[in-house]
PDB file of C-alpha atoms in Angstrom:
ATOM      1  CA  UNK A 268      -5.401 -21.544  30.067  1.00  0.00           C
ATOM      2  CA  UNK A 269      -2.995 -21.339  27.230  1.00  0.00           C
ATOM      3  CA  UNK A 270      -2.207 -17.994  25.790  1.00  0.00           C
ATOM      4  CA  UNK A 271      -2.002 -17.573  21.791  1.00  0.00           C
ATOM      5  CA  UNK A 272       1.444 -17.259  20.492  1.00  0.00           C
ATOM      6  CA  UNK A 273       2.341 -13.693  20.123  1.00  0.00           C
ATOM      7  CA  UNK A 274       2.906 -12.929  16.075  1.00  0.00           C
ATOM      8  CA  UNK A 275       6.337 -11.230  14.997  1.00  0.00           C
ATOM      9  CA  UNK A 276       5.873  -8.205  12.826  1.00  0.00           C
ATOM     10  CA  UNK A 277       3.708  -5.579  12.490  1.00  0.00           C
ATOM     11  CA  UNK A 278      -0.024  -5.434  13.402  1.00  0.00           C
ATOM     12  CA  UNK A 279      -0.678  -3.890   9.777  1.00  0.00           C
ATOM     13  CA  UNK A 280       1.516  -3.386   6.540  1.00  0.00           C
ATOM     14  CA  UNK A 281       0.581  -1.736   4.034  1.00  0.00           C
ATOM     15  CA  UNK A 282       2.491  -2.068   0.578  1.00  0.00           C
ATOM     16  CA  UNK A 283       2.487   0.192  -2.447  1.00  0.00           C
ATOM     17  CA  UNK A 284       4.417  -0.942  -5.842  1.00  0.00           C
ATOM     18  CA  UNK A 285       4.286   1.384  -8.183  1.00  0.00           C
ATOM     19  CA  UNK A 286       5.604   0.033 -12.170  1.00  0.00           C
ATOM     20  CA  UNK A 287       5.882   1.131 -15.411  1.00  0.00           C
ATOM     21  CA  UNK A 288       6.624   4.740 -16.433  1.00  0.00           C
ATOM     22  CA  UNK A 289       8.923   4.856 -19.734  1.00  0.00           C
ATOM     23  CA  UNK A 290      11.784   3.137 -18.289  1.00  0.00           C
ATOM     24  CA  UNK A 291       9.600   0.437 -17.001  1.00  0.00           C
ATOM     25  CA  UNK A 292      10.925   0.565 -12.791  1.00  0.00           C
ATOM     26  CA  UNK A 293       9.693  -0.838 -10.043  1.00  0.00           C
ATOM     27  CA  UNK A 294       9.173   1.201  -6.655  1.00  0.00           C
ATOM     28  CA  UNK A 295       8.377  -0.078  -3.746  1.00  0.00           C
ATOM     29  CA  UNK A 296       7.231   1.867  -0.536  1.00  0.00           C
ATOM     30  CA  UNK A 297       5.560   0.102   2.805  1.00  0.00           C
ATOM     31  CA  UNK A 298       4.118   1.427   5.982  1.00  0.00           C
ATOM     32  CA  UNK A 299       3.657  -0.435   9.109  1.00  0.00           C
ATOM     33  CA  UNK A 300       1.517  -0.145  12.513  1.00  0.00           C
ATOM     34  CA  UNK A 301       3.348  -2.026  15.225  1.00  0.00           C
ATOM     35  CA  UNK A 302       0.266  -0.734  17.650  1.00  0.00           C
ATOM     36  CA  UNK A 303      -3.271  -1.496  18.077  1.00  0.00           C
ATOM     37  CA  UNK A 304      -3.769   1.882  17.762  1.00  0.00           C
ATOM     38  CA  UNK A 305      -1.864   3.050  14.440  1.00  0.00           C
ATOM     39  CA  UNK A 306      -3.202  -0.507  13.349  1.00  0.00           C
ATOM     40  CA  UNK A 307      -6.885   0.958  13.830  1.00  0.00           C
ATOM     41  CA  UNK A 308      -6.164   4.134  12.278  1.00  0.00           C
ATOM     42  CA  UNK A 309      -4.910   2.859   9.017  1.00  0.00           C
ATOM     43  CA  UNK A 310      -7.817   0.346   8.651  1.00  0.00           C
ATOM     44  CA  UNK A 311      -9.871   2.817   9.556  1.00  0.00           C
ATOM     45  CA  UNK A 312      -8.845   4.916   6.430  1.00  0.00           C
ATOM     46  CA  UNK A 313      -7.876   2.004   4.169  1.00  0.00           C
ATOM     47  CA  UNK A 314     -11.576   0.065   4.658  1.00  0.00           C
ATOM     48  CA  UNK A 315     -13.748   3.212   3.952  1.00  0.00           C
ATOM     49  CA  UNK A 316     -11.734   2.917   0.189  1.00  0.00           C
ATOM     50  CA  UNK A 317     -13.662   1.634  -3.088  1.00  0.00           C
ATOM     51  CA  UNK A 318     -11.873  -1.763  -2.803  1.00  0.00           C
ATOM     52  CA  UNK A 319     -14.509  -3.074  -5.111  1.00  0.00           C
ATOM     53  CA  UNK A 320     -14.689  -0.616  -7.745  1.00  0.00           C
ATOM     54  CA  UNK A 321     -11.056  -0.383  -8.891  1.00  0.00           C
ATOM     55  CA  UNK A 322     -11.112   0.058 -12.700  1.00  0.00           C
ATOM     56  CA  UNK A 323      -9.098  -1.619 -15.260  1.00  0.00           C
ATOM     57  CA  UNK A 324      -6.007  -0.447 -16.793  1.00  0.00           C
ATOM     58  CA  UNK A 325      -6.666   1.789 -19.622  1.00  0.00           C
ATOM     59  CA  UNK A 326      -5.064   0.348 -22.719  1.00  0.00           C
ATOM     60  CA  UNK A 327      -3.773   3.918 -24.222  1.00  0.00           C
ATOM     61  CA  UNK A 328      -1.538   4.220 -20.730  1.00  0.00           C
ATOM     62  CA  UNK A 329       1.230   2.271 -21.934  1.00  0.00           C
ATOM     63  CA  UNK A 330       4.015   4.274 -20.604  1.00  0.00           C
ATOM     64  CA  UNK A 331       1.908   5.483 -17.387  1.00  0.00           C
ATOM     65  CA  UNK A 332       2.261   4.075 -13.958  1.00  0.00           C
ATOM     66  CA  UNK A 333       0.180   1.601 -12.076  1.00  0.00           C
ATOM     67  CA  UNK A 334       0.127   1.117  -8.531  1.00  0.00           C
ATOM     68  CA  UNK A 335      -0.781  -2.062  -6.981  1.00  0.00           C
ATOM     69  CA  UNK A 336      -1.460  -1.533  -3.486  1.00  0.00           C
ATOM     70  CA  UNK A 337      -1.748  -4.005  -0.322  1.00  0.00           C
ATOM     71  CA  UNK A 338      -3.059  -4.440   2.769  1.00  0.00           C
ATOM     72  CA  UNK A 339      -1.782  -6.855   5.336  1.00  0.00           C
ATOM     73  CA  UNK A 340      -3.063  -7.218   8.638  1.00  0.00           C
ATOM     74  CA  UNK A 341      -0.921 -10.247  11.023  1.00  0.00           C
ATOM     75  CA  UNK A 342       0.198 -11.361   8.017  1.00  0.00           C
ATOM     76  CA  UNK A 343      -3.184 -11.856   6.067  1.00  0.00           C
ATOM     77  CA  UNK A 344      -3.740 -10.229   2.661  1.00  0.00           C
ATOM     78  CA  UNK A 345      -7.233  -8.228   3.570  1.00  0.00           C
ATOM     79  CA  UNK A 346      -6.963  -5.505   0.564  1.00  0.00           C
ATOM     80  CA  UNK A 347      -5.175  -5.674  -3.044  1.00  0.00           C
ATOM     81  CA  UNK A 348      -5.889  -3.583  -5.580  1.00  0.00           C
ATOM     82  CA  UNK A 349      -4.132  -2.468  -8.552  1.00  0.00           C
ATOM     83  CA  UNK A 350      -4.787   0.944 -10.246  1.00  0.00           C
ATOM     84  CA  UNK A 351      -3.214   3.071 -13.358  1.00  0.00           C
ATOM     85  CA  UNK A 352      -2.045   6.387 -12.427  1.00  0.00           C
ATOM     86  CA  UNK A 353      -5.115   8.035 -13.780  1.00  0.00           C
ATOM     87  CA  UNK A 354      -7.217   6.754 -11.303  1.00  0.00           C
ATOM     88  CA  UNK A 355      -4.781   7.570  -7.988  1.00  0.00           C
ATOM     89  CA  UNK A 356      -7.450  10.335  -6.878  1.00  0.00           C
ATOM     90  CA  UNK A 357      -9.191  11.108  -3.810  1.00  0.00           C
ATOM     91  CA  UNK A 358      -8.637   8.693  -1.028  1.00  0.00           C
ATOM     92  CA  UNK A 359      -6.273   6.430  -3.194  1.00  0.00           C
ATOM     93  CA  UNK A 360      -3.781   9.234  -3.568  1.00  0.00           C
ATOM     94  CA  UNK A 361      -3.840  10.161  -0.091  1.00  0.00           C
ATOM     95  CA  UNK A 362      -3.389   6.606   1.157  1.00  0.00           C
ATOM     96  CA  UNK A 363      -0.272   6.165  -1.604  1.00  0.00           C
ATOM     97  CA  UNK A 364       0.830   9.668  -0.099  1.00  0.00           C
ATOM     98  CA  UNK A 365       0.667   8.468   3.703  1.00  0.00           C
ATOM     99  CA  UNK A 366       2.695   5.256   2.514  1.00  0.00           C
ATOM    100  CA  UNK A 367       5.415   7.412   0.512  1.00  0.00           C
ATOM    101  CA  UNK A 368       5.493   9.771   4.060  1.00  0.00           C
ATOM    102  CA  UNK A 369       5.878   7.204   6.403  1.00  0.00           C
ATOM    103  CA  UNK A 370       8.490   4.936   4.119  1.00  0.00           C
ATOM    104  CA  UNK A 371      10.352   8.253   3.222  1.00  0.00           C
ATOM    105  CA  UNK A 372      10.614   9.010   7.089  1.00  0.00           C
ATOM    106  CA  UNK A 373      13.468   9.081   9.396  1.00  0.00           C
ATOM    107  CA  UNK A 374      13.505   5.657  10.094  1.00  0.00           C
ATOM    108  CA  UNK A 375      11.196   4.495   7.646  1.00  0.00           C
ATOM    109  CA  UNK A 376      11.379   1.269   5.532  1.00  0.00           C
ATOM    110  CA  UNK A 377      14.201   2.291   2.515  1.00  0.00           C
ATOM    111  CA  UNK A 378      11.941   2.391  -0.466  1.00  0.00           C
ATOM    112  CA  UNK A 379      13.688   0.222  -3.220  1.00  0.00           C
ATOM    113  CA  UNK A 380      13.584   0.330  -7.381  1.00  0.00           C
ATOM    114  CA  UNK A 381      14.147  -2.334  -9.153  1.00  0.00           C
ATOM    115  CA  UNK A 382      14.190  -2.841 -13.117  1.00  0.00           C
TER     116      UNK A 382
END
């Protein structure tokens, strides 16, 4: 019997853009699972999150960050959600924290700004 082809790249990626602010930048961060069972633990936090419920943009935050945050899992989109800085509580913020941690790492993808 004929095994699958193995898939290059991490098991799960997860991406966090955060844009705007007054000079208008654009910061990336990403954390990745190469393991079935970092893969697990990250879904495991990142499903229990309100990915249904993710409010608007409120229209007096003009100058404010928004995050738009991603979830990739063998290189299928399985999250997306964008939120304004006001909302990053709770689970949100600690999921954009664990990102930041683990791209800000000692051998952790270089985050990268862009105008």
């Amino acid at each position: 019997m004929e095994q699958p082809a193995e898939r290059s790249g991490p098991v799960v990626a997860v991406t966090v853009v955060r844009s705007g602010g007054f000079a208008g930048l654009k910061r990336t961060w990403e954390a990745t699972a190469e393991d079935q069972s970092s893969a697990k633990d990250w879904l495991g936090f990142a499903d229990s999150l309100p990915w249904g419920r993710v409010p608007s943009q409120d229209a007096t935050s003009a100058d404010r960050f928004v995050y738009r945050i991603v979830i990739v899992v063998r290189s299928e989109v399985r999250h997306e959600a964008t939120l304004p800085e006001s909302e990053l509580t709770g689970g949100w913020r600690e999921l954009v924290d664990r990102v930041q941690q683990q791209a800000d790492a000692p051998g952790g993808s270089e985050p990268h700004c862009q105008a």
